[in-house]
Short mmCIF file of C-alpha atoms in Angstrom, two decimals:
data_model
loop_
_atom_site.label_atom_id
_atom_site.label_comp_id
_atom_site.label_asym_id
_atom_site.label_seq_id
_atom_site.Cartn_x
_atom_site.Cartn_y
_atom_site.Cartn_z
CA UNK A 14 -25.15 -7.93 -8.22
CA UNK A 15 -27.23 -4.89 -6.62
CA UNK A 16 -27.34 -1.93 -8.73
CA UNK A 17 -24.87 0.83 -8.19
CA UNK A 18 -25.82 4.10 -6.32
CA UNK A 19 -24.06 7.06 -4.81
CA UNK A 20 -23.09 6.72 -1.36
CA UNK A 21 -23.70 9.41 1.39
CA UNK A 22 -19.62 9.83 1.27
CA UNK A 23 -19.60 10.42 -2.36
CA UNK A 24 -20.19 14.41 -1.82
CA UNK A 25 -16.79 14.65 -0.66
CA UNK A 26 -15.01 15.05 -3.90
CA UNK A 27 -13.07 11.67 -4.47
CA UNK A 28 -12.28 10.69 -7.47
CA UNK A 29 -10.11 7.46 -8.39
CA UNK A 30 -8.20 6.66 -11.28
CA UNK A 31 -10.14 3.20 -13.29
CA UNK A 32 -7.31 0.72 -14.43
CA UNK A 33 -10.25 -0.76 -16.95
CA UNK A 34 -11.84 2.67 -18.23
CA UNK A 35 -8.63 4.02 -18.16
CA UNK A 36 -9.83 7.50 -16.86
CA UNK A 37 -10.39 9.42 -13.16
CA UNK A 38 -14.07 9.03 -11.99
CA UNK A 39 -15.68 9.96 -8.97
CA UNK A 40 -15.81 7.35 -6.75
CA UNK A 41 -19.24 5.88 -6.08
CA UNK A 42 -20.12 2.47 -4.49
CA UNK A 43 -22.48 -0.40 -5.36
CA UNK A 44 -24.09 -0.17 -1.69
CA UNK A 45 -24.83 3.12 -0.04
CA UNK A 46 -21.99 3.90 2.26
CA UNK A 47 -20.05 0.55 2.06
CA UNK A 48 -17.12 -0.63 0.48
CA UNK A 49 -16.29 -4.22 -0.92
CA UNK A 50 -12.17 -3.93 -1.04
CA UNK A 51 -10.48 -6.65 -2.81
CA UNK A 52 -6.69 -6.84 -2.86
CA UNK A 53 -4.78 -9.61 -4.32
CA UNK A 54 -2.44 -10.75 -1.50
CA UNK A 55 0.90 -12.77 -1.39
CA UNK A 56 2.00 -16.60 -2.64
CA UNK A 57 3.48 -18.18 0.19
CA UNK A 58 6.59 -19.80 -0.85
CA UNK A 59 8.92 -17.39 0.70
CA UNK A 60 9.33 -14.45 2.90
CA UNK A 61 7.84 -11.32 1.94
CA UNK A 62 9.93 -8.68 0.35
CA UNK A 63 9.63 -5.06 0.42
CA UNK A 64 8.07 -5.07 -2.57
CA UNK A 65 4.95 -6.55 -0.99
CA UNK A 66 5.21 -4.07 1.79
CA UNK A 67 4.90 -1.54 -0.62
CA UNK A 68 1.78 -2.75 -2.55
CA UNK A 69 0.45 -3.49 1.26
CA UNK A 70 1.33 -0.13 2.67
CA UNK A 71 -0.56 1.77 -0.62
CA UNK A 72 -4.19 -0.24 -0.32
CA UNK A 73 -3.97 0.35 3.74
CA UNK A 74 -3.38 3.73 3.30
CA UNK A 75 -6.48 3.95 0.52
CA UNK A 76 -8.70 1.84 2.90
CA UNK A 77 -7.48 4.16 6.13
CA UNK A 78 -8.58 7.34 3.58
CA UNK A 79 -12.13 5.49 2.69
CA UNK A 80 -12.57 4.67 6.25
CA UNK A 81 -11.68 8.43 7.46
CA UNK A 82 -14.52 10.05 4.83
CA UNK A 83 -17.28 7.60 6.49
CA UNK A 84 -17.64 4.37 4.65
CA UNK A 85 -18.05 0.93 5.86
CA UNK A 86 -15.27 -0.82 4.44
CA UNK A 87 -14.84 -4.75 4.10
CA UNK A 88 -11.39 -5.52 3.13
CA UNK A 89 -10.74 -8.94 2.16
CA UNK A 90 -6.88 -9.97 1.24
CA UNK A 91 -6.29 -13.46 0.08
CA UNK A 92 -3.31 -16.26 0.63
CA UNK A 93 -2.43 -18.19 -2.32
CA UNK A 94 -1.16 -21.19 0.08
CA UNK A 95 -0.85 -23.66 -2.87
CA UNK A 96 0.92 -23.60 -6.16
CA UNK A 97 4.22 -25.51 -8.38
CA UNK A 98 6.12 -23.13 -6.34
CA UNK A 99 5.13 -23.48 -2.94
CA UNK A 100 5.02 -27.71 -3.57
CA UNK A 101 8.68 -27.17 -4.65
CA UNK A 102 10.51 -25.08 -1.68
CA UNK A 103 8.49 -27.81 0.76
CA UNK A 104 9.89 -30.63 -0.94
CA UNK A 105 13.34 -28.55 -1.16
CA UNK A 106 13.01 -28.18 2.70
CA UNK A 107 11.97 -32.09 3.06
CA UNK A 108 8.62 -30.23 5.07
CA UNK A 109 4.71 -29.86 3.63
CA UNK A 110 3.36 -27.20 1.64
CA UNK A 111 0.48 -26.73 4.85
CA UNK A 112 3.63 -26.18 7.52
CA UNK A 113 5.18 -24.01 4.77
CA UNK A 114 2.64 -21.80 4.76
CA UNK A 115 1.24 -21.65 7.87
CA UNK A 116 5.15 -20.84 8.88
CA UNK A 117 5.09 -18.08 6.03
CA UNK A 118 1.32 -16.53 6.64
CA UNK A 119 2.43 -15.99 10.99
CA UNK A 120 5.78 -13.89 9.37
CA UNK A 121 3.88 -12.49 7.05
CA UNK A 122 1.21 -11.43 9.70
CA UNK A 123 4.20 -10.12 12.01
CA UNK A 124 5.55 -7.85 9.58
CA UNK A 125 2.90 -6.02 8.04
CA UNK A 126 1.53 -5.50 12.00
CA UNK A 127 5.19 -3.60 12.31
CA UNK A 128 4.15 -1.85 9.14
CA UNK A 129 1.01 -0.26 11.15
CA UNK A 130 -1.28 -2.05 7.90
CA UNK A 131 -4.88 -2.90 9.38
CA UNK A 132 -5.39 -6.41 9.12
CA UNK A 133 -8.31 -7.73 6.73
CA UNK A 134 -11.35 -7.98 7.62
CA UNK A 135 -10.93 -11.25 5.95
CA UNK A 136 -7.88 -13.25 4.65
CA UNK A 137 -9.24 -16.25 3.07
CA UNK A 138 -6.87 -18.64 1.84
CA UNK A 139 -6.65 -20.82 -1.35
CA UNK A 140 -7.12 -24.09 0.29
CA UNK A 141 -10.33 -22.91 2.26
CA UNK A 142 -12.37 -22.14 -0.63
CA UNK A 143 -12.13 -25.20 -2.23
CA UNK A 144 -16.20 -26.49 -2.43
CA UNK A 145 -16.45 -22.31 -3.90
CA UNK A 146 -14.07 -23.23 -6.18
CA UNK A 147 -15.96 -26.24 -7.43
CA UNK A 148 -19.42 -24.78 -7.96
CA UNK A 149 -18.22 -21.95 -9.95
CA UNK A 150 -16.24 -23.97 -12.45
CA UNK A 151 -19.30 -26.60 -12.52
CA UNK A 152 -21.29 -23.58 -13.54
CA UNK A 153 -18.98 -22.23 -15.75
CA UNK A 154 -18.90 -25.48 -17.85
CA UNK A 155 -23.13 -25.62 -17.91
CA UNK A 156 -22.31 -22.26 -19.63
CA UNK A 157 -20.09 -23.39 -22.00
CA UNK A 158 -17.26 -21.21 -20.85
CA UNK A 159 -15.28 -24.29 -19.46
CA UNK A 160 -14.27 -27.43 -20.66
CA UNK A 161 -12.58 -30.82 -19.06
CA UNK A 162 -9.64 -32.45 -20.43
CA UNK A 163 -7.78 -35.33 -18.53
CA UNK A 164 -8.64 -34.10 -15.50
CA UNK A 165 -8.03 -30.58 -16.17
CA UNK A 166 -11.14 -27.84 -16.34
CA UNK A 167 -9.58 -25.07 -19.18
CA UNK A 168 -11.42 -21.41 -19.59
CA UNK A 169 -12.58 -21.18 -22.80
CA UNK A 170 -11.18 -17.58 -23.59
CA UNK A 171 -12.99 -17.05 -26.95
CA UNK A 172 -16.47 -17.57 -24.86
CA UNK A 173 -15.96 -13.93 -23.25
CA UNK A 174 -16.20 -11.51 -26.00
CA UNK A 175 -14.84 -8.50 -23.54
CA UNK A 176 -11.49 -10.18 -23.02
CA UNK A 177 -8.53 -7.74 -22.85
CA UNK A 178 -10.97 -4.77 -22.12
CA UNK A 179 -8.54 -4.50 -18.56
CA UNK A 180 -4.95 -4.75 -20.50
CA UNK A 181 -5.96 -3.09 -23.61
CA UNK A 182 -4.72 -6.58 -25.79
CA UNK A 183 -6.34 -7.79 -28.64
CA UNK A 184 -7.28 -11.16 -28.52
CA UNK A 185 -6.14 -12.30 -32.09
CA UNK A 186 -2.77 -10.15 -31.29
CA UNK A 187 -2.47 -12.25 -28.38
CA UNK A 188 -3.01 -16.27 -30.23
CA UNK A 189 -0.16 -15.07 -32.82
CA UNK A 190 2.74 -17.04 -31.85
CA UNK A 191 1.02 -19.18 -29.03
CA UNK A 192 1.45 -22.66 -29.56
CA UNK A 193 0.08 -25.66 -27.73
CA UNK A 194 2.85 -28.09 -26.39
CA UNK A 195 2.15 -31.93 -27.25
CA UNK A 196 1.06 -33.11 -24.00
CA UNK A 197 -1.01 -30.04 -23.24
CA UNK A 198 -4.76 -30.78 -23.68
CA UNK A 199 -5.87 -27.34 -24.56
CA UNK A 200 -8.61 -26.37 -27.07
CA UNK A 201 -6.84 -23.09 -27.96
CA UNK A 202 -3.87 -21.99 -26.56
CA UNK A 203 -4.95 -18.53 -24.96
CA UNK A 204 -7.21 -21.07 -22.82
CA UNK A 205 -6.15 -20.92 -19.17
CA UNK A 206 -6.52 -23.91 -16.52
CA UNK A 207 -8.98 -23.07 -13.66
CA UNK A 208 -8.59 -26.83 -12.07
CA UNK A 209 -5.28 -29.02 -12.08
CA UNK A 210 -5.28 -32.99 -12.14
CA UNK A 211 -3.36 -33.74 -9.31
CA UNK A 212 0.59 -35.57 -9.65
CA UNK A 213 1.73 -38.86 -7.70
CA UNK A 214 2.44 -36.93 -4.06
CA UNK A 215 1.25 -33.63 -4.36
CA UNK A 216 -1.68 -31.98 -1.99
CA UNK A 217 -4.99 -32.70 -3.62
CA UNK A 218 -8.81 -32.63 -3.17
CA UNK A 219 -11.70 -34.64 -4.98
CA UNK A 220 -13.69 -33.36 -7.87
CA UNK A 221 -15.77 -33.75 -9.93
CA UNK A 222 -12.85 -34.15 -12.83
CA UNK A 223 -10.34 -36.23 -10.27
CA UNK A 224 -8.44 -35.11 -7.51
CA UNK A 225 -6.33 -31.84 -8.44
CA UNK A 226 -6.10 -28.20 -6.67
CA UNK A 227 -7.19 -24.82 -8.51
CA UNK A 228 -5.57 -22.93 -10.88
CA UNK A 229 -4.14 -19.83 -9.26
CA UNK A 230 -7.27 -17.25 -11.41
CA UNK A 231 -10.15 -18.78 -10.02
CA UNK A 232 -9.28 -18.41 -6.40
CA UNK A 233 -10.05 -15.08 -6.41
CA UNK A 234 -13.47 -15.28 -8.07
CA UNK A 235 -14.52 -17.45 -5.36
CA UNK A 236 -13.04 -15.58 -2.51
CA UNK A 237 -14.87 -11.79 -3.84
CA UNK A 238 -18.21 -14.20 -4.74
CA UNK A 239 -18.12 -15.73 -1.10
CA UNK A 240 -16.40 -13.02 1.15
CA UNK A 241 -17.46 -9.67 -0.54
CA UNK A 242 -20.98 -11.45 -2.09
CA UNK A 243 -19.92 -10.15 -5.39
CA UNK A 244 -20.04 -6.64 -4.30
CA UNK A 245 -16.38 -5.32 -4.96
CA UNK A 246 -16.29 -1.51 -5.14
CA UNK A 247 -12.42 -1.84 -5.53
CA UNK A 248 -10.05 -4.33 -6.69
CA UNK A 249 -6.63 -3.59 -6.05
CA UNK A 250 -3.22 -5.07 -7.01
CA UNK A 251 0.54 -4.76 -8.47
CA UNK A 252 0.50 -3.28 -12.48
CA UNK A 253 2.19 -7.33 -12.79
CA UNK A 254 -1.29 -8.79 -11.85
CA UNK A 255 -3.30 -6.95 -15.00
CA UNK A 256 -2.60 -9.31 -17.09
CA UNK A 257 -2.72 -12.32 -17.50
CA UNK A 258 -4.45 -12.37 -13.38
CA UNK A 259 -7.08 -9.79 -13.18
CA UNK A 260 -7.69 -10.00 -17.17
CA UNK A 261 -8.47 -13.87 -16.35
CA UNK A 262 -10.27 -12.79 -13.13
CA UNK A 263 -12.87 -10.60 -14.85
CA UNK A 264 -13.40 -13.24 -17.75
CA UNK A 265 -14.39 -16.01 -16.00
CA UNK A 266 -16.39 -13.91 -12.92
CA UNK A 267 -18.60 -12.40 -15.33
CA UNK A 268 -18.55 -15.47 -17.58
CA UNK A 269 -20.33 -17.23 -14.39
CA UNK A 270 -22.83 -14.02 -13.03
CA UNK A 271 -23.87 -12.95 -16.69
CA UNK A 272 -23.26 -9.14 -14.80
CA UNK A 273 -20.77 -6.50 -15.58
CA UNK A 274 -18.67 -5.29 -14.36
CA UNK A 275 -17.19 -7.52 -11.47
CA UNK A 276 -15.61 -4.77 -9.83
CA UNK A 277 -16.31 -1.18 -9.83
CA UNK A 278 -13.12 0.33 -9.65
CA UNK A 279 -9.97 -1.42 -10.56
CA UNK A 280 -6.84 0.24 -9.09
CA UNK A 281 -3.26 -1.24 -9.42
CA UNK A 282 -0.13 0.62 -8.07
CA UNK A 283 3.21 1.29 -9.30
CA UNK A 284 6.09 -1.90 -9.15
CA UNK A 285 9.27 -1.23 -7.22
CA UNK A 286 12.76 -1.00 -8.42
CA UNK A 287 16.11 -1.12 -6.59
CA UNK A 288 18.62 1.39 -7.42
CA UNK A 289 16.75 1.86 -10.74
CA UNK A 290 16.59 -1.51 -11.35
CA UNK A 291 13.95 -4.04 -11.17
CA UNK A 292 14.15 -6.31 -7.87
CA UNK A 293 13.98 -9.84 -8.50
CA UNK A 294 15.76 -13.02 -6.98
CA UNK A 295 17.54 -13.73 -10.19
CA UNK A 296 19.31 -10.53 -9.83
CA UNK A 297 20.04 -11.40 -6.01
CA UNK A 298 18.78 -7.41 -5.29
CA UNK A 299 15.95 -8.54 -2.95
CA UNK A 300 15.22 -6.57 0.14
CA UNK A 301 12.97 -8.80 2.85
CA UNK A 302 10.80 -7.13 4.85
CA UNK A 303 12.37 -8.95 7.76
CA UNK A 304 15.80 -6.95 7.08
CA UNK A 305 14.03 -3.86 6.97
CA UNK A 306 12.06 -4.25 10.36
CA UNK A 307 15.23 -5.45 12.24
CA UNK A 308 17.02 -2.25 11.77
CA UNK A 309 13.85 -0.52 12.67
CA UNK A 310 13.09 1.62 9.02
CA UNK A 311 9.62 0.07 8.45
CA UNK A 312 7.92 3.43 9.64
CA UNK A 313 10.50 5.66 7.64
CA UNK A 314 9.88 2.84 4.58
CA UNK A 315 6.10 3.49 4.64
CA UNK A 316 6.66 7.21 4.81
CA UNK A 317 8.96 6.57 1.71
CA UNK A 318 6.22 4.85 -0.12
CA UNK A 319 3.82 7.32 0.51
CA UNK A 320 6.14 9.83 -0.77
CA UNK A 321 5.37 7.99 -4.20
CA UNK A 322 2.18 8.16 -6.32
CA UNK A 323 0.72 4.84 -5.78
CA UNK A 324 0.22 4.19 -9.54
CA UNK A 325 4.31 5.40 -10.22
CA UNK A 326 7.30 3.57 -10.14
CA UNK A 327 9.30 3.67 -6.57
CA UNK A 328 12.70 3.47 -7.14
CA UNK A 329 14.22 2.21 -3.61
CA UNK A 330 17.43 3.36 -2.29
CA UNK A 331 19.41 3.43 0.66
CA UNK A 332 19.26 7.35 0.89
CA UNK A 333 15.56 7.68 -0.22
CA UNK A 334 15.06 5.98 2.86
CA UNK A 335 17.55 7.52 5.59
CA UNK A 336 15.74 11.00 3.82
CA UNK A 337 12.43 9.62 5.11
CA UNK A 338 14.02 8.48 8.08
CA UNK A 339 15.11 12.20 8.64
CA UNK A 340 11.83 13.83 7.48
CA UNK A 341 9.80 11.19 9.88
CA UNK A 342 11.86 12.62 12.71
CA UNK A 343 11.10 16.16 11.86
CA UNK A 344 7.17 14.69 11.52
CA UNK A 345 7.54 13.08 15.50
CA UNK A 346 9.73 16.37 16.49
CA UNK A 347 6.46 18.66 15.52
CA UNK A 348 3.87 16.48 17.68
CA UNK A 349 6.25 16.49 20.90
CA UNK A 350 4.05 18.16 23.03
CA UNK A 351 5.16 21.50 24.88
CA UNK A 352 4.10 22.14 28.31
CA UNK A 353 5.11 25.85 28.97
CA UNK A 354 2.72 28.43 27.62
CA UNK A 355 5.27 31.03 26.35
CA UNK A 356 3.04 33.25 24.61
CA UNK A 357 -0.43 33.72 24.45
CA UNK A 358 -0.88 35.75 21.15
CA UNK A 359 -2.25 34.09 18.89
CA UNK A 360 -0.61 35.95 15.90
CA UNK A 361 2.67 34.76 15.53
CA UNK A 362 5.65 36.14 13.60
CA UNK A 363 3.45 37.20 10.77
CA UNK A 364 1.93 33.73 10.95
CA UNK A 365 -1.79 32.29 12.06
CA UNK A 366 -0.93 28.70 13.50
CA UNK A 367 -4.68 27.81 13.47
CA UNK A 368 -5.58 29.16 10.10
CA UNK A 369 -2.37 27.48 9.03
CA UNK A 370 -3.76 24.10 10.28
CA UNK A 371 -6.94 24.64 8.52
CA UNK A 372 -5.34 25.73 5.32
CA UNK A 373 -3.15 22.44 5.78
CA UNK A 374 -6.68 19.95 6.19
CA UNK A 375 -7.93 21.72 2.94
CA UNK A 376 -4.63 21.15 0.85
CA UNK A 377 -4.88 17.64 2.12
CA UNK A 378 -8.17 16.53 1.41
CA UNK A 379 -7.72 18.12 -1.86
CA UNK A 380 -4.62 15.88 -2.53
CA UNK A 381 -6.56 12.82 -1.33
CA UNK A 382 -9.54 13.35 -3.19
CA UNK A 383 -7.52 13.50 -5.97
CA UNK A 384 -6.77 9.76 -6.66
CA UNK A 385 -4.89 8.99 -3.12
CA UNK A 386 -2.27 11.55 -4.23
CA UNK A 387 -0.54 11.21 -0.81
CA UNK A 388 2.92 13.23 -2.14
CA UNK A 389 1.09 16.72 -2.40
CA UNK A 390 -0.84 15.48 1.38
CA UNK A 391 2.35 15.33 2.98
CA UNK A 392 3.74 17.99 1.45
CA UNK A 393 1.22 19.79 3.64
CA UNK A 394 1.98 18.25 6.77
CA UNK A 395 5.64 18.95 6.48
CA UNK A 396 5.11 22.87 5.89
CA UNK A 397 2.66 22.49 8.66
CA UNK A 398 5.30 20.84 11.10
CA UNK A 399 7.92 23.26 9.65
CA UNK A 400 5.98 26.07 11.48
CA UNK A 401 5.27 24.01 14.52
CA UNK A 402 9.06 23.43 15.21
CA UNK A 403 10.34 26.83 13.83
CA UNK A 404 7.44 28.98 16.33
CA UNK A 405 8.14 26.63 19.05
CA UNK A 406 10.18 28.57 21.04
CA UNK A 407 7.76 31.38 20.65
CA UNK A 408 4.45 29.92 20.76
CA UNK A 409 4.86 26.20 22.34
CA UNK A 410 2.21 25.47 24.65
CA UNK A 411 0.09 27.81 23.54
CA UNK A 412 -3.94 26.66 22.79
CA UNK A 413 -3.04 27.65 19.02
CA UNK A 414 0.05 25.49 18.74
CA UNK A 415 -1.61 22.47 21.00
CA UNK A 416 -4.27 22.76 17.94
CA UNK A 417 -1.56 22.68 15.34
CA UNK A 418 -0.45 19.64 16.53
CA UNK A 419 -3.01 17.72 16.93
CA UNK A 420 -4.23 18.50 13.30
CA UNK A 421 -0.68 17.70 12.18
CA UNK A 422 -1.00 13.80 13.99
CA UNK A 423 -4.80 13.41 12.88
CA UNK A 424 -4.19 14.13 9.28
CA UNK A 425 -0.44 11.78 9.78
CA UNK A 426 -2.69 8.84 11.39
CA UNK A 427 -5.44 8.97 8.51
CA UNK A 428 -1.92 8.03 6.59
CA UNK A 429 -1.01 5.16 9.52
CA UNK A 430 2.14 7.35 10.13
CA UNK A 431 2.33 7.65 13.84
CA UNK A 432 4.02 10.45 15.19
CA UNK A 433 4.38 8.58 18.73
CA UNK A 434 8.01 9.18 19.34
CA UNK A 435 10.27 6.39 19.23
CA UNK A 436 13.57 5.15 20.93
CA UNK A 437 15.44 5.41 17.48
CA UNK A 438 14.39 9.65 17.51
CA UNK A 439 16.54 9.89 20.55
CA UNK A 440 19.69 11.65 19.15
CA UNK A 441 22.51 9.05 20.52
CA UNK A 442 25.61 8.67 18.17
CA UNK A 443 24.23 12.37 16.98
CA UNK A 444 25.54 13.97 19.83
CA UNK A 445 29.12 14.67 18.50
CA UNK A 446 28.03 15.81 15.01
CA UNK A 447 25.41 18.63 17.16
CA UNK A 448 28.12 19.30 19.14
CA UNK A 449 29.88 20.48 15.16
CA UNK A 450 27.18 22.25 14.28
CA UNK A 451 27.01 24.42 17.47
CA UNK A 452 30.96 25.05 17.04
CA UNK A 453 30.20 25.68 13.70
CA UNK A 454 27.17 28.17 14.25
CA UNK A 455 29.30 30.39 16.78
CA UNK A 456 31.73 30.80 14.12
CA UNK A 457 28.87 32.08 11.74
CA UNK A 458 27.98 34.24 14.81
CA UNK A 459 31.31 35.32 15.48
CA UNK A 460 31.95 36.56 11.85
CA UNK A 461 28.39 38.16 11.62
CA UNK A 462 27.09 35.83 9.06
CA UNK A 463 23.65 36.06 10.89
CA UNK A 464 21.26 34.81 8.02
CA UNK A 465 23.65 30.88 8.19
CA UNK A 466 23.62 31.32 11.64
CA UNK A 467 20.17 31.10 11.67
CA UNK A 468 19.96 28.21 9.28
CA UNK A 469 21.48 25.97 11.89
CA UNK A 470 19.60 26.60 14.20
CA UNK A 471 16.41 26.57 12.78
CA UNK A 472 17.33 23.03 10.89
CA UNK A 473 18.33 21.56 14.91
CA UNK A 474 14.83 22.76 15.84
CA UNK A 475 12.76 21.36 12.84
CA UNK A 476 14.63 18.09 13.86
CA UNK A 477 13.93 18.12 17.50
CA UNK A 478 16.64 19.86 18.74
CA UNK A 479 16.64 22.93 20.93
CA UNK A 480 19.80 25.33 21.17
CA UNK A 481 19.84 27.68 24.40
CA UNK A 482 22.49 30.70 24.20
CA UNK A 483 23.86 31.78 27.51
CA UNK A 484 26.84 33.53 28.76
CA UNK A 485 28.90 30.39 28.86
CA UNK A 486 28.23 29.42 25.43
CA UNK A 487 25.37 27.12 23.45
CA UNK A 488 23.90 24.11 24.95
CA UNK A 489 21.24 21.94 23.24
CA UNK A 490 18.08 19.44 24.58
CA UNK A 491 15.82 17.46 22.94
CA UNK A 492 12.24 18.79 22.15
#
C-alpha cells in the first residue's frame, strides 16, 4: 500500500470521526488528492428498505461533500448476490438466485436514482470476483492464517494478534461460551469460514478445496484489493457491520498484505428505528423504499436523514417526515426565482442579503468540516431561505437576492437536495385550509392584533405563498 500523505484538499479543515481510533482526525488521504471510498452495500434477497436508503443517502452525501472540496473520489459499493438467504427466497419463489438478483439489483438501482444518490463508480458483485476471491484465501493459507476442512477454508482468528482493535472486544472475552457444534469442522470456534463446500443444488464454482461459493467477509477484501487497489481512504457502513463484518474484514486483509491499516478512515452511521423501535421483519414494522417513492417523500426522506447526525440514531416517523416534507417546501419556495426588481437597495430591513449568504457558506463549511455534521449545515440554509422568502416582497429580483439564492441551491445541491420545484409543492387540497388562514388573519387585523397578524402572513410566504391586500379583501398566489 503507498504511503499516506496530505492531500492538496486537506487545508480545508475536515476532520472525520475514526470508528477504529475512536477519535476525530483530520482527514488526510493515502494518494494526493484522491479518495478510495468503500461502502458495504446491500444482500439481495429482498427489496430494499428505508433503512438502506438511509445508510445510502449518508455516504452520498459524504462523497458529494469530498467531491465539492476537490478530491478525486472512487466510490466502489458492492452486491452480495449470493448467500443461505438469497438461495432460500429463490427456491421459495421456485426461480434462481442469478434472476433473483438481477430482478433485485435493477429495483434497487431505480430507487436510490429517485433518491438523487450518485451511482458508484463501481458496484462489483459477489459472484464476479470469484478468481479474487481464490487467490487471496490461497495466500492466506501459505501464511498460515487459513486452514481447509472438508471443503471449507476457516480464518484462523488467533493468527491476527490486532483482532477486535475495530469493536473494542477482547478476544478471550469473546471464545467464553462459544462452542463448536458436532458437525462443524472448526479449529476454534471464533474461526470464521471465508469459502463454503457447496450442497446437492446450490450455485457453485470450482476450487481449489471443491466446488463451494465465499463466505460473505472475504468478498469485500477482494472487491477494495481489486477495485480500489488496496487504497481505501474510507470505509463506510451500518454500526451492525462492525462486528463481526468489518472486524473480520480488517483481519484477514491485513493478514494477506502484511500492511496496516487496510483502510484509513473507518466511518459507520447511526441504525434506524421506527417509532422508537428497531425496524425489523420479525416485528412486521418495515418501511420499503418502494412505498416511500410511490407517494413521492423520497426527497423530504433524504432531507429527514440529513437532519440526523450520520453516526446517531434516526428514529423514523410519520410526522418527522411530513415536517421535512414542509421544511423542503419552504427550501424550493426560497429558490423560486423572482423576476420583478422591486428594490434596488441593497440594505434591506436592517438586513445584508449578500453578507447573509456569505455568513451562511462559512457556518456551513464549518458544520461540514466538522465530521459531515449536516444538522448545524442546514440549519444555515433554512435561516438563509427564511430571509429570502420573508424580504421577498421587498427585495425579489434584486442582484442581492438573485445571489442569495443561488448560494442557498449551491450549498442545498452539495447536500443532493434539489430545490427544482416539484408538482407535489403546488398547493392543491391546501387551498381551503389558506383560504382559513386568510379569514383568520383579517380577524387578527380586524381586532388590532397586528404582531399574529403578521405571523400568518409571514409563515404563507416562507412556504411559498404570497398574500396581496386590496380594497376587496386578501387574495393569495404562489411564489
Amino acid at each position: 500500500m503507498p504511503q499516506q500523505s496530505a492531500s492538496p484538499a486537506s487545508d480545508s479543515g475536515l476532520r472525520v470521526y475514526n470508528s477504529r481510533t475512536r477519535a476525530e482526525e483530520p482527514f488526510t488521504t493515502i494518494l494526493p488528492g484522491k479518495v478510495g471510498m468503500y461502502v458495504c452495500g446491500v444482500t439481495v434477497y429482498d427489496s430494499a428498505h428505508i433503512g438502506h436508503g438511509m445508510s445510502s443517502i449518508v455516504f452520498d452525501t459524504i462523497r458529494r461533500y469530498l467531491l465539492h472540496l476537490g478530491y478525486d473520489v472512487r466510490y466502489a459499493q458492492n452486491f452480495t448476490d449470493i448467500d443461505d438467504k438469497i438461495i432460500n427466497r429463490a427456491n421459495a419463489e421456485g426461480g434462481t438466485p442469478a434472476a433473483l438478483t438481477e430482478r433485485l439489483i435493477a429495483e434497487w438501482d431505480d430507487e436510490i436514482g429517485a433518491l438523487n444518490i450518485l451511482p458508484a463508480t463501481v458496484a462489483p458483485r459477489a459472484t464476479d470476483e470469484i478468481p479474487e476471491i481464490i487467490a487471496i484465501i490461497e495466500g492466506l493459507i501459505d501464511k498460515g492464517h487459513a486452514y481447509a476442512s472438508d471443503g471449507d477454508v476457516y480464518f484462523k482468528v488467533r493468527s491476527f494478534p490486532a483482532y477486535g482493535q475495530l469493536s473494542g472486544r477482547d478476544i478471550e472475552e469473546l471464545a467464553t461460551g462459544v462452542r463448536i457444534a458436532i458437525s462443524e469442522s472448526k479449529q476454534d470456534p471464533l474461526d470464521f469460514v471465508l469459502w463454503k463446500s457447496s450442497k446437492p443444488g446450490e450455485p457453485a464454482w470450482p476450487s481449489p478445496w471443491g466446488p463451494g461459493r465465499p463466505g460473505w467477509h472475504i468478498e469485500c477484501s477482494a472487491m477494495c484489493t481489486h477495485h480500489l487497489n488496496g487504497v481505501v481512504d474510507i470505509h463506510g457502513g451500518g454500526r451492525d457491520l462492525i462486528f463481526p463484518h468489518h472486524e473480520n474484514e480488517i483481519a484477514q486483509s491485513e493478514a494477506f498484505s502484511g500492511e496496516s491499516p487496510f483502510a484509513r478512515f473507518w466511518l459507520h452511521n447511526g441504525m434506524l428505528q421506527l417509532d422508537g423501535e428497531k425496524m425489523s421483519k420479525s416485528l412486521g414494522n418495515v418501511v420499503s423504499l418502494r412505498s416511500l417513492i410511490e407517494r413521492g417523500r423520497q426527497a423530504a426522506f433524504r432531507l429527514q436523514v440529513l437532519q440526523t447526525h450520520y453516526r446517531a440514531p434516526l428514529n423514523y416517523t410519520e410526522a418527522g417526515l411530513e415536517a421535512a416534507a414542509t421544511g423542503l417546501d419552504r427550501l424550493i419556495a426560497a429558490a423560486r426565482p423572482e423576476p420583478a426588481i422591486t428594490l434596488e437597495n441593497q440594505v434591506v430591513n436592517g438586513e445584508n442579503l449578500v453578507r447573509l449568504a456569505e455568513e451562511t457558506v462559512r457556518r456551513f463549511h464549518a458544520a461540514m468540516n466538522d465530521d459531515f455534521d449536516t444538522p448545524s449545515a442546514i440549519a444555515a440554509l433554512f435561516e438563509l431561505a427564511r430571509s429570502i422568502n420573508r424580504l421577498r416582497s421587498q427585495s425579489g429580483g434584486t442582484e442581492q437576492f438573485r445571489t442569495a439564492q443561488q448560494t442557498l441551491v449551491e450549498l442545498s445541491d452539495i447536500l443532493g437536495l434539489d430545490l427544482t420545484e416539484r408538482p407535489d409543492t403546488n398547493p392543491g387540497d391546501a387551498e381551503p385550509f389558506i383560504d382559513l388562514l386568510i379569514d383568520i388573519r383579517a380577524h387578527l387585523r380586524q381586532t388590532k392584533q397586528w404582531e399574529a397578524a403578521d405571523r400568518v402572513r409571514i409563515g404563507l410566504q416562507e412556504r411559498g405563498i404570497a398574500l396581496e391586500d386590496n380594497p376587496s379583501g386578501t387574495t393569495w398566489k404562489k411564489i
